[in-house]
Tab-separated table of N, CA and C in Angstrom:
chain	number	residue	atom	x	y	z
A	1134	MET	N	190.931	67.816	275.889
A	1134	MET	CA	189.956	67.415	274.881
A	1134	MET	C	188.584	67.117	275.491
A	1135	PRO	N	188.490	66.472	276.671
A	1135	PRO	CA	187.163	66.215	277.239
A	1135	PRO	C	186.352	67.501	277.463
A	1136	ASP	N	187.018	68.597	277.861
A	1136	ASP	CA	186.286	69.851	278.047
A	1136	ASP	C	185.705	70.347	276.724
A	1137	GLU	N	186.466	70.181	275.640
A	1137	GLU	CA	185.969	70.583	274.318
A	1137	GLU	C	184.775	69.726	273.909
A	1138	ARG	N	184.851	68.437	274.199
A	1138	ARG	CA	183.733	67.537	273.870
A	1138	ARG	C	182.496	67.900	274.689
A	1139	ASN	N	182.681	68.184	275.970
A	1139	ASN	CA	181.555	68.580	276.806
A	1139	ASN	C	180.934	69.877	276.297
A	1140	ALA	N	181.774	70.810	275.865
A	1140	ALA	CA	181.270	72.071	275.316
A	1140	ALA	C	180.492	71.803	274.029
A	1141	MET	N	181.004	70.905	273.196
A	1141	MET	CA	180.327	70.566	271.949
A	1141	MET	C	178.961	69.933	272.242
A	1142	VAL	N	178.910	69.026	273.211
A	1142	VAL	CA	177.642	68.393	273.588
A	1142	VAL	C	176.659	69.467	274.039
A	1143	GLY	N	177.124	70.411	274.825
A	1143	GLY	CA	176.266	71.508	275.271
A	1143	GLY	C	175.771	72.349	274.102
A	1144	GLU	N	176.636	72.590	273.126
A	1144	GLU	CA	176.240	73.369	271.945
A	1144	GLU	C	175.197	72.624	271.109
A	1145	ILE	N	175.385	71.318	270.952
A	1145	ILE	CA	174.410	70.524	270.204
A	1145	ILE	C	173.066	70.547	270.915
A	1146	ARG	N	173.079	70.367	272.220
A	1146	ARG	CA	171.827	70.387	272.984
A	1146	ARG	C	171.155	71.753	272.887
A	1147	HIS	N	171.935	72.821	272.935
A	1147	HIS	CA	171.392	74.174	272.788
A	1147	HIS	C	170.765	74.341	271.405
A	1148	PHE	N	171.458	73.883	270.377
A	1148	PHE	CA	170.922	73.947	269.021
A	1148	PHE	C	169.627	73.154	268.911
A	1149	ASN	N	169.598	71.946	269.486
A	1149	ASN	CA	168.388	71.120	269.427
A	1149	ASN	C	167.199	71.838	270.058
A	1150	ARG	N	167.415	72.468	271.211
A	1150	ARG	CA	166.325	73.205	271.861
A	1150	ARG	C	165.862	74.364	270.991
A	1151	LEU	N	166.810	75.095	270.415
A	1151	LEU	CA	166.470	76.211	269.541
A	1151	LEU	C	165.685	75.729	268.324
A	1152	TYR	N	166.197	74.720	267.656
A	1152	TYR	CA	165.581	74.256	266.419
A	1152	TYR	C	164.200	73.653	266.662
A	1153	THR	N	164.062	72.819	267.700
A	1153	THR	CA	162.753	72.234	267.968
A	1153	THR	C	161.735	73.317	268.295
A	1154	SER	N	162.177	74.368	268.948
A	1154	SER	CA	161.281	75.489	269.234
A	1154	SER	C	160.926	76.246	267.958
A	1155	LEU	N	161.926	76.517	267.118
A	1155	LEU	CA	161.699	77.273	265.882
A	1155	LEU	C	160.712	76.592	264.948
A	1156	ILE	N	160.794	75.274	264.836
A	1156	ILE	CA	159.920	74.584	263.877
A	1156	ILE	C	158.735	73.898	264.548
A	1157	GLY	N	158.576	74.086	265.847
A	1157	GLY	CA	157.394	73.595	266.531
A	1157	GLY	C	157.314	72.099	266.722
A	1158	LEU	N	158.440	71.434	266.849
A	1158	LEU	CA	158.416	69.974	267.004
A	1158	LEU	C	157.781	69.530	268.312
A	1159	LEU	N	157.764	70.396	269.302
A	1159	LEU	CA	157.186	69.993	270.577
A	1159	LEU	C	155.698	70.305	270.673
A	1160	ASP	N	155.145	70.917	269.630
A	1160	ASP	CA	153.711	71.154	269.617
A	1160	ASP	C	152.996	69.812	269.626
A	1161	GLU	N	151.812	69.799	270.207
A	1161	GLU	CA	151.020	68.564	270.281
A	1161	GLU	C	150.844	67.941	268.897
A	1162	ASN	N	150.550	68.765	267.924
A	1162	ASN	CA	150.360	68.282	266.560
A	1162	ASN	C	151.306	69.019	265.631
A	1163	LEU	N	151.891	68.293	264.733
A	1163	LEU	CA	152.895	68.839	263.834
A	1163	LEU	C	152.263	69.773	262.805
A	1164	MET	N	152.841	70.958	262.655
A	1164	MET	CA	152.437	71.934	261.635
A	1164	MET	C	150.932	72.153	261.614
A	1165	HIS	N	150.336	72.252	262.802
A	1165	HIS	CA	148.905	72.519	262.943
A	1165	HIS	C	148.064	71.480	262.207
A	1166	SER	N	148.551	70.262	262.165
A	1166	SER	CA	147.813	69.168	261.539
A	1166	SER	C	147.233	68.290	262.642
A	1167	THR	N	146.634	67.204	262.246
A	1167	THR	CA	146.098	66.255	263.226
A	1167	THR	C	147.128	65.182	263.581
A	1168	TYR	N	148.361	65.316	263.070
A	1168	TYR	CA	149.361	64.271	263.236
A	1168	TYR	C	150.441	64.672	264.233
A	1169	SER	N	150.859	63.692	265.028
A	1169	SER	CA	152.027	63.886	265.875
A	1169	SER	C	153.273	63.786	264.985
A	1170	LEU	N	154.416	64.132	265.528
A	1170	LEU	CA	155.653	64.014	264.762
A	1170	LEU	C	155.890	62.568	264.336
A	1171	ALA	N	155.685	61.624	265.240
A	1171	ALA	CA	155.903	60.208	264.900
A	1171	ALA	C	154.959	59.771	263.785
A	1172	GLU	N	153.696	60.181	263.863
A	1172	GLU	CA	152.743	59.814	262.823
A	1172	GLU	C	153.134	60.417	261.477
A	1173	ALA	N	153.559	61.672	261.498
A	1173	ALA	CA	153.981	62.326	260.254
A	1173	ALA	C	155.190	61.617	259.655
A	1174	ARG	N	156.130	61.195	260.497
A	1174	ARG	CA	157.309	60.491	259.984
A	1174	ARG	C	156.942	59.137	259.396
A	1175	VAL	N	156.009	58.414	260.032
A	1175	VAL	CA	155.566	57.130	259.489
A	1175	VAL	C	154.867	57.358	258.148
A	1176	LEU	N	154.027	58.381	258.070
A	1176	LEU	CA	153.362	58.716	256.811
A	1176	LEU	C	154.394	59.024	255.734
A	1177	PHE	N	155.427	59.796	256.105
A	1177	PHE	CA	156.502	60.139	255.173
A	1177	PHE	C	157.218	58.878	254.689
A	1178	GLU	N	157.549	57.981	255.607
A	1178	GLU	CA	158.244	56.745	255.229
A	1178	GLU	C	157.401	55.915	254.273
A	1179	LEU	N	156.121	55.791	254.556
A	1179	LEU	CA	155.245	55.026	253.663
A	1179	LEU	C	155.165	55.671	252.289
A	1180	GLY	N	155.133	56.990	252.259
A	1180	GLY	CA	155.032	57.695	250.995
A	1180	GLY	C	156.296	57.667	250.166
A	1181	HIS	N	157.418	57.389	250.803
A	1181	HIS	CA	158.691	57.408	250.084
A	1181	HIS	C	159.327	56.035	249.946
A	1182	ARG	N	158.527	55.017	250.129
A	1182	ARG	CA	158.968	53.638	249.876
A	1182	ARG	C	158.204	53.133	248.676
A	1183	ALA	N	158.818	52.274	247.921
A	1183	ALA	CA	158.130	51.712	246.754
A	1183	ALA	C	156.915	50.909	247.182
A	1184	GLY	N	156.906	50.479	248.398
A	1184	GLY	CA	155.827	49.662	248.959
A	1184	GLY	C	156.443	48.791	250.017
A	1185	ALA	N	155.869	48.791	251.184
A	1185	ALA	CA	156.412	48.001	252.274
A	1185	ALA	C	155.759	46.630	252.252
A	1186	VAL	N	156.582	45.586	252.257
A	1186	VAL	CA	156.045	44.228	252.254
A	1186	VAL	C	155.362	43.990	253.591
A	1187	ALA	N	154.117	43.594	253.537
A	1187	ALA	CA	153.334	43.414	254.753
A	1187	ALA	C	153.185	41.955	255.152
A	1188	ALA	N	153.473	41.029	254.273
A	1188	ALA	CA	153.445	39.606	254.617
A	1188	ALA	C	154.564	38.920	253.857
A	1189	ASN	N	155.208	37.974	254.504
A	1189	ASN	CA	156.363	37.338	253.867
A	1189	ASN	C	155.926	36.338	252.799
A	1190	PRO	N	156.869	35.915	251.941
A	1190	PRO	CA	156.523	35.047	250.809
A	1190	PRO	C	155.847	33.741	251.188
A	1191	SER	N	156.094	33.220	252.370
A	1191	SER	CA	155.459	31.957	252.747
A	1191	SER	C	154.007	32.163	253.132
A	1192	GLY	N	153.600	33.446	253.219
A	1192	GLY	CA	152.223	33.743	253.582
A	1192	GLY	C	152.018	33.805	255.083
A	1193	GLU	N	153.071	33.496	255.850
A	1193	GLU	CA	152.946	33.556	257.297
A	1193	GLU	C	153.216	34.966	257.767
A	1194	ALA	N	152.445	35.406	258.727
A	1194	ALA	CA	152.655	36.727	259.295
A	1194	ALA	C	153.824	36.679	260.266
A	1195	GLY	N	154.533	37.791	260.370
A	1195	GLY	CA	155.609	37.908	261.334
A	1195	GLY	C	155.062	38.054	262.744
A	1196	PHE	N	155.953	38.222	263.709
A	1196	PHE	CA	155.571	38.340	265.119
A	1196	PHE	C	154.542	39.445	265.339
A	1197	LEU	N	154.796	40.637	264.807
A	1197	LEU	CA	153.866	41.744	265.019
A	1197	LEU	C	152.517	41.461	264.376
A	1198	ALA	N	152.531	40.870	263.213
A	1198	ALA	CA	151.267	40.563	262.539
A	1198	ALA	C	150.459	39.570	263.367
A	1199	ARG	N	151.126	38.547	263.904
A	1199	ARG	CA	150.414	37.586	264.740
A	1199	ARG	C	149.897	38.264	265.992
A	1200	ALA	N	150.711	39.142	266.567
A	1200	ALA	CA	150.325	39.812	267.807
A	1200	ALA	C	149.158	40.768	267.591
A	1201	PHE	N	149.111	41.425	266.460
A	1201	PHE	CA	148.099	42.448	266.234
A	1201	PHE	C	147.087	42.068	265.156
A	1202	HIS	N	147.178	40.864	264.602
A	1202	HIS	CA	146.228	40.348	263.616
A	1202	HIS	C	146.060	41.299	262.423
A	1203	LEU	N	147.133	41.862	261.957
A	1203	LEU	CA	147.036	42.829	260.873
A	1203	LEU	C	147.769	42.415	259.608
A	1204	GLY	N	148.722	41.541	259.706
A	1204	GLY	CA	149.532	41.236	258.543
A	1204	GLY	C	150.513	42.361	258.223
A	1205	LEU	N	150.835	43.208	259.200
A	1205	LEU	CA	151.709	44.365	258.967
A	1205	LEU	C	153.110	44.175	259.537
A	1206	GLY	N	153.388	43.014	260.091
A	1206	GLY	CA	154.634	42.798	260.817
A	1206	GLY	C	155.893	43.294	260.147
A	1207	PRO	N	156.267	42.764	258.974
A	1207	PRO	CA	157.522	43.198	258.361
A	1207	PRO	C	157.545	44.683	258.006
A	1208	ALA	N	156.432	45.231	257.538
A	1208	ALA	CA	156.389	46.652	257.188
A	1208	ALA	C	156.566	47.503	258.441
A	1209	ALA	N	155.843	47.172	259.500
A	1209	ALA	CA	155.942	47.927	260.751
A	1209	ALA	C	157.342	47.808	261.334
A	1210	SER	N	157.907	46.620	261.284
A	1210	SER	CA	159.251	46.421	261.834
A	1210	SER	C	160.295	47.234	261.085
A	1211	GLY	N	160.201	47.261	259.767
A	1211	GLY	CA	161.169	48.016	258.972
A	1211	GLY	C	161.080	49.509	259.233
A	1212	ILE	N	159.873	50.039	259.283
A	1212	ILE	CA	159.694	51.465	259.561
A	1212	ILE	C	160.148	51.779	260.978
A	1213	ALA	N	159.781	50.921	261.927
A	1213	ALA	CA	160.182	51.123	263.321
A	1213	ALA	C	161.702	51.148	263.450
A	1214	ARG	N	162.363	50.238	262.769
A	1214	ARG	CA	163.825	50.174	262.826
A	1214	ARG	C	164.435	51.461	262.261
A	1215	GLU	N	163.933	51.900	261.128
A	1215	GLU	CA	164.469	53.105	260.492
A	1215	GLU	C	164.250	54.350	261.344
A	1216	LEU	N	163.084	54.455	261.970
A	1216	LEU	CA	162.762	55.642	262.769
A	1216	LEU	C	163.140	55.489	264.236
A	1217	ARG	N	163.618	54.299	264.594
A	1217	ARG	CA	163.990	54.003	265.978
A	1217	ARG	C	162.796	54.178	266.918
A	1218	LEU	N	161.667	53.607	266.492
A	1218	LEU	CA	160.445	53.621	267.284
A	1218	LEU	C	160.085	52.193	267.655
A	1219	ASP	N	159.285	52.044	268.690
A	1219	ASP	CA	158.815	50.736	269.110
A	1219	ASP	C	157.909	50.158	268.015
A	1220	PRO	N	158.157	48.934	267.573
A	1220	PRO	CA	157.335	48.345	266.511
A	1220	PRO	C	155.845	48.288	266.845
A	1221	ALA	N	155.512	48.049	268.109
A	1221	ALA	CA	154.096	48.021	268.492
A	1221	ALA	C	153.469	49.403	268.321
A	1222	TYR	N	154.222	50.457	268.612
A	1222	TYR	CA	153.740	51.830	268.433
A	1222	TYR	C	153.508	52.113	266.950
A	1223	VAL	N	154.441	51.686	266.112
A	1223	VAL	CA	154.283	51.880	264.666
A	1223	VAL	C	153.058	51.107	264.174
A	1224	THR	N	152.841	49.913	264.687
A	1224	THR	CA	151.672	49.131	264.303
A	1224	THR	C	150.391	49.866	264.686
A	1225	ARG	N	150.358	50.479	265.874
A	1225	ARG	CA	149.169	51.251	266.271
A	1225	ARG	C	148.957	52.427	265.323
A	1226	ILE	N	150.042	53.091	264.929
A	1226	ILE	CA	149.930	54.193	263.971
A	1226	ILE	C	149.391	53.682	262.639
A	1227	LEU	N	149.906	52.544	262.175
A	1227	LEU	CA	149.444	51.979	260.912
A	1227	LEU	C	147.968	51.575	260.990
A	1228	ARG	N	147.546	51.058	262.133
A	1228	ARG	CA	146.130	50.745	262.331
A	1228	ARG	C	145.279	52.006	262.206
A	1229	LYS	N	145.738	53.075	262.858
A	1229	LYS	CA	145.029	54.357	262.812
A	1229	LYS	C	144.934	54.849	261.367
A	1230	PHE	N	146.046	54.766	260.643
A	1230	PHE	CA	146.050	55.195	259.242
A	1230	PHE	C	145.070	54.381	258.404
A	1231	ALA	N	145.031	53.076	258.640
A	1231	ALA	CA	144.099	52.226	257.895
A	1231	ALA	C	142.661	52.633	258.195
A	1232	ALA	N	142.346	52.900	259.467
A	1232	ALA	CA	140.997	53.312	259.850
A	1232	ALA	C	140.619	54.656	259.235
A	1233	MET	N	141.617	55.514	259.023
A	1233	MET	CA	141.381	56.836	258.432
A	1233	MET	C	141.351	56.782	256.903
A	1234	GLY	N	141.642	55.619	256.340
A	1234	GLY	CA	141.657	55.485	254.884
A	1234	GLY	C	142.920	56.036	254.241
A	1235	LEU	N	144.015	56.109	255.010
A	1235	LEU	CA	145.274	56.646	254.487
A	1235	LEU	C	146.165	55.577	253.873
A	1236	THR	N	145.955	54.318	254.265
A	1236	THR	CA	146.795	53.229	253.766
A	1236	THR	C	145.926	52.114	253.211
A	1237	GLU	N	146.572	51.281	252.420
A	1237	GLU	CA	145.882	50.112	251.878
A	1237	GLU	C	146.876	48.964	251.781
A	1238	LEU	N	146.326	47.763	251.893
A	1238	LEU	CA	147.094	46.546	251.646
A	1238	LEU	C	146.616	46.002	250.318
A	1239	ARG	N	147.556	45.745	249.418
A	1239	ARG	CA	147.176	45.197	248.120
A	1239	ARG	C	148.126	44.057	247.785
A	1240	THR	N	147.683	43.222	246.905
A	1240	THR	CA	148.486	42.079	246.487
A	1240	THR	C	149.622	42.567	245.594
A	1241	ASP	N	150.812	42.034	245.832
A	1241	ASP	CA	151.973	42.357	245.010
A	1241	ASP	C	151.775	41.739	243.632
A	1242	PRO	N	151.773	42.548	242.564
A	1242	PRO	CA	151.548	41.978	241.230
A	1242	PRO	C	152.653	41.020	240.792
A	1243	ASN	N	153.848	41.146	241.380
A	1243	ASN	CA	154.962	40.273	241.009
A	1243	ASN	C	155.001	38.983	241.815
A	1244	ASP	N	154.355	38.976	242.973
A	1244	ASP	CA	154.326	37.785	243.812
A	1244	ASP	C	153.011	37.807	244.582
A	1245	ARG	N	152.025	37.108	244.078
A	1245	ARG	CA	150.671	37.180	244.633
A	1245	ARG	C	150.588	36.653	246.062
A	1246	ARG	N	151.660	36.033	246.558
A	1246	ARG	CA	151.664	35.572	247.947
A	1246	ARG	C	151.957	36.699	248.920
A	1247	GLN	N	152.480	37.814	248.410
A	1247	GLN	CA	152.844	38.943	249.266
A	1247	GLN	C	151.827	40.060	249.151
A	1248	ARG	N	151.700	40.797	250.236
A	1248	ARG	CA	150.842	41.973	250.230
A	1248	ARG	C	151.714	43.191	250.493
A	1249	ILE	N	151.366	44.292	249.854
A	1249	ILE	CA	152.152	45.521	249.956
A	1249	ILE	C	151.324	46.585	250.651
A	1250	LEU	N	151.937	47.229	251.622
A	1250	LEU	CA	151.325	48.334	252.338
A	1250	LEU	C	151.746	49.628	251.667
A	1251	SER	N	150.779	50.460	251.297
A	1251	SER	CA	151.102	51.733	250.650
A	1251	SER	C	150.050	52.768	251.013
A	1252	LEU	N	150.326	54.009	250.652
A	1252	LEU	CA	149.381	55.086	250.893
A	1252	LEU	C	148.278	55.056	249.836
A	1253	THR	N	147.082	55.410	250.254
A	1253	THR	CA	145.979	55.596	249.323
A	1253	THR	C	146.107	56.996	248.722
A	1254	ALA	N	145.214	57.335	247.825
A	1254	ALA	CA	145.200	58.695	247.268
A	1254	ALA	C	145.016	59.706	248.394
A	1255	ARG	N	144.146	59.381	249.347
A	1255	ARG	CA	143.952	60.279	250.499
A	1255	ARG	C	145.230	60.383	251.328
A	1256	GLY	N	145.919	59.264	251.530
A	1256	GLY	CA	147.179	59.279	252.276
A	1256	GLY	C	148.225	60.133	251.582
A	1257	ASN	N	148.314	60.001	250.259
A	1257	ASN	CA	149.262	60.828	249.502
A	1257	ASN	C	148.901	62.305	249.589
A	1258	SER	N	147.616	62.605	249.596
A	1258	SER	CA	147.163	63.984	249.724
A	1258	SER	C	147.529	64.554	251.093
A	1259	GLU	N	147.323	63.772	252.136
A	1259	GLU	CA	147.692	64.207	253.493
A	1259	GLU	C	149.198	64.434	253.596
A	1260	LEU	N	149.973	63.528	253.008
A	1260	LEU	CA	151.426	63.675	253.015
A	1260	LEU	C	151.844	64.937	252.277
A	1261	ALA	N	151.256	65.176	251.129
A	1261	ALA	CA	151.580	66.383	250.349
A	1261	ALA	C	151.255	67.645	251.141
A	1262	ALA	N	150.141	67.634	251.867
A	1262	ALA	CA	149.769	68.797	252.687
A	1262	ALA	C	150.779	69.018	253.806
A	1263	LEU	N	151.215	67.936	254.448
A	1263	LEU	CA	152.231	68.058	255.505
A	1263	LEU	C	153.546	68.592	254.943
A	1264	GLN	N	153.936	68.080	253.792
A	1264	GLN	CA	155.188	68.526	253.184
A	1264	GLN	C	155.098	69.991	252.761
A	1265	ALA	N	153.959	70.403	252.235
A	1265	ALA	CA	153.782	71.804	251.843
A	1265	ALA	C	153.850	72.711	253.075
A	1266	ALA	N	153.239	72.279	254.179
A	1266	ALA	CA	153.288	73.067	255.415
A	1266	ALA	C	154.722	73.165	255.933
A	1267	ALA	N	155.464	72.061	255.881
A	1267	ALA	CA	156.859	72.076	256.326
A	1267	ALA	C	157.687	73.009	255.445
A	1268	ASP	N	157.462	72.941	254.134
A	1268	ASP	CA	158.180	73.828	253.203
A	1268	ASP	C	157.871	75.290	253.499
A	1269	ARG	N	156.594	75.607	253.743
A	1269	ARG	CA	156.216	76.991	254.060
A	1269	ARG	C	156.890	77.462	255.337
A	1270	ASP	N	156.871	76.603	256.367
A	1270	ASP	CA	157.481	76.974	257.651
A	1270	ASP	C	158.977	77.215	257.504
A	1271	LEU	N	159.656	76.327	256.777
A	1271	LEU	CA	161.103	76.483	256.613
A	1271	LEU	C	161.438	77.657	255.700
A	1272	THR	N	160.605	77.925	254.711
A	1272	THR	CA	160.806	79.097	253.854
A	1272	THR	C	160.675	80.364	254.682
A	1273	ARG	N	159.666	80.388	255.543
A	1273	ARG	CA	159.476	81.538	256.434
A	1273	ARG	C	160.664	81.696	257.384
A	1274	LEU	N	161.144	80.583	257.906
A	1274	LEU	CA	162.264	80.597	258.847
A	1274	LEU	C	163.535	81.156	258.213
A	1275	THR	N	163.751	80.856	256.946
A	1275	THR	CA	164.996	81.260	256.271
A	1275	THR	C	164.826	82.477	255.366
A	1276	ALA	N	163.660	83.074	255.363
A	1276	ALA	CA	163.367	84.191	254.451
A	1276	ALA	C	164.316	85.370	254.638
A	1277	GLY	N	164.788	85.604	255.833
A	1277	GLY	CA	165.648	86.754	256.102
A	1277	GLY	C	167.114	86.543	255.743
A	1278	LEU	N	167.461	85.355	255.269
A	1278	LEU	CA	168.854	85.080	254.937
A	1278	LEU	C	169.191	85.610	253.546
A	1279	ALA	N	170.350	86.224	253.433
A	1279	ALA	CA	170.862	86.616	252.117
A	1279	ALA	C	171.264	85.340	251.370
A	1280	ASP	N	171.436	85.441	250.056
A	1280	ASP	CA	171.782	84.271	249.248
A	1280	ASP	C	173.042	83.579	249.745
A	1281	ASP	N	174.068	84.356	250.095
A	1281	ASP	CA	175.312	83.738	250.566
A	1281	ASP	C	175.113	83.077	251.929
A	1282	GLU	N	174.243	83.636	252.770
A	1282	GLU	CA	173.950	83.016	254.065
A	1282	GLU	C	173.151	81.725	253.872
A	1283	ALA	N	172.214	81.734	252.936
A	1283	ALA	CA	171.437	80.525	252.650
A	1283	ALA	C	172.350	79.415	252.137
A	1284	ALA	N	173.282	79.768	251.271
A	1284	ALA	CA	174.237	78.780	250.754
A	1284	ALA	C	175.126	78.261	251.881
A	1285	GLU	N	175.551	79.143	252.771
A	1285	GLU	CA	176.384	78.742	253.914
A	1285	GLU	C	175.604	77.793	254.826
A	1286	LEU	N	174.337	78.123	255.096
A	1286	LEU	CA	173.506	77.253	255.927
A	1286	LEU	C	173.345	75.880	255.268
A	1287	SER	N	173.058	75.864	253.981
A	1287	SER	CA	172.894	74.602	253.249
A	1287	SER	C	174.166	73.759	253.325
A	1288	ASN	N	175.309	74.383	253.079
A	1288	ASN	CA	176.581	73.648	253.135
A	1288	ASN	C	176.877	73.151	254.543
A	1289	THR	N	176.550	73.954	255.539
A	1289	THR	CA	176.779	73.559	256.928
A	1289	THR	C	175.899	72.364	257.295
A	1290	LEU	N	174.653	72.401	256.874
A	1290	LEU	CA	173.753	71.273	257.160
A	1290	LEU	C	174.253	69.992	256.498
A	1291	LYS	N	174.708	70.099	255.261
A	1291	LYS	CA	175.262	68.923	254.577
A	1291	LYS	C	176.482	68.395	255.320
A	1292	ARG	N	177.306	69.303	255.795
A	1292	ARG	CA	178.516	68.905	256.526
A	1292	ARG	C	178.153	68.197	257.829
A	1293	VAL	N	177.173	68.723	258.553
A	1293	VAL	CA	176.733	68.098	259.799
A	1293	VAL	C	176.209	66.693	259.517
A	1294	MET	N	175.391	66.554	258.462
A	1294	MET	CA	174.865	65.226	258.125
A	1294	MET	C	175.984	64.258	257.778
A	1295	CYS	N	176.999	64.729	257.094
A	1295	CYS	CA	178.125	63.856	256.751
A	1295	CYS	C	178.917	63.473	257.998
A	1296	LEU	N	179.117	64.429	258.899
A	1296	LEU	CA	179.882	64.153	260.111
A	1296	LEU	C	179.144	63.232	261.074
A	1297	LEU	N	177.849	63.429	261.212
A	1297	LEU	CA	177.099	62.657	262.201
A	1297	LEU	C	176.320	61.497	261.611
A	1298	GLY	N	176.103	61.523	260.299
A	1298	GLY	CA	175.305	60.482	259.657
A	1298	GLY	C	176.179	59.421	259.048
A	1299	ASP	N	175.524	58.590	258.248
A	1299	ASP	CA	176.261	57.504	257.620
A	1299	ASP	C	176.452	57.747	256.122
A	1300	GLY	N	176.347	58.997	255.694
A	1300	GLY	CA	176.500	59.305	254.275
A	1300	GLY	C	175.194	59.170	253.534
A	1301	GLU	N	174.391	58.162	253.913
A	1301	GLU	CA	173.088	57.946	253.291
A	1301	GLU	C	172.132	59.070	253.676
A	1302	ILE	N	172.286	59.603	254.881
A	1302	ILE	CA	171.393	60.657	255.354
A	1302	ILE	C	171.450	61.861	254.421
A	1303	ALA	N	172.628	62.234	253.993
A	1303	ALA	CA	172.776	63.419	253.139
A	1303	ALA	C	172.104	63.214	251.778
A	1304	ALA	N	171.933	61.967	251.369
A	1304	ALA	CA	171.355	61.699	250.050
A	1304	ALA	C	169.823	61.566	250.089
A	1305	ARG	N	169.231	61.506	251.281
A	1305	ARG	CA	167.780	61.352	251.383
A	1305	ARG	C	167.054	62.624	250.964
A	1306	PRO	N	165.806	62.462	250.535
A	1306	PRO	CA	165.007	63.666	250.211
A	1306	PRO	C	164.827	64.520	251.450
A	1307	LYS	N	164.898	65.808	251.288
A	1307	LYS	CA	164.811	66.716	252.428
A	1307	LYS	C	163.482	67.457	252.390
A	1308	THR	N	162.420	66.729	252.726
A	1308	THR	CA	161.110	67.362	252.638
A	1308	THR	C	160.437	67.530	253.986
A	1309	LEU	N	160.303	66.477	254.768
A	1309	LEU	CA	159.613	66.581	256.034
A	1309	LEU	C	160.615	66.518	257.156
A	1310	ALA	N	160.610	67.501	258.032
A	1310	ALA	CA	161.578	67.588	259.125
A	1310	ALA	C	161.475	66.422	260.053
């Protein structure tokens, strides 16, 4: 059995190299945009959350907010945890987004003591452009597949997500790689 597992690990690594090459994940900027993969994923997370709480109900900033004077601690920590990125790195990305006018902090209408981090209209536009580029790239990548092959690929991907994920992964929106 260990030899089979080692072979499987080798196959997964081979697939990862193939796939990252096919969709350009190792390019300096994702999909010929100005964003790195990490930045695009943070933008995606912000765009697909109802709103990330940026300050806790007591009005006190979390550790990251105190460290970076932004009031972004809980939002940055949650995104960092989900993407398995360093919270300080996510905070730097969020700072960059704020400077670019992609994000905004607004008062929560249900609890005026809390502030919510969300995308601005410009941020949503940038996200939509990234998602459209990803859709075009993946459409181009799969254009040569017959209908039955496309269905087989789709079912195989769902199966892989179920086997390696926690079930929640298969239910997430499949827009940005």
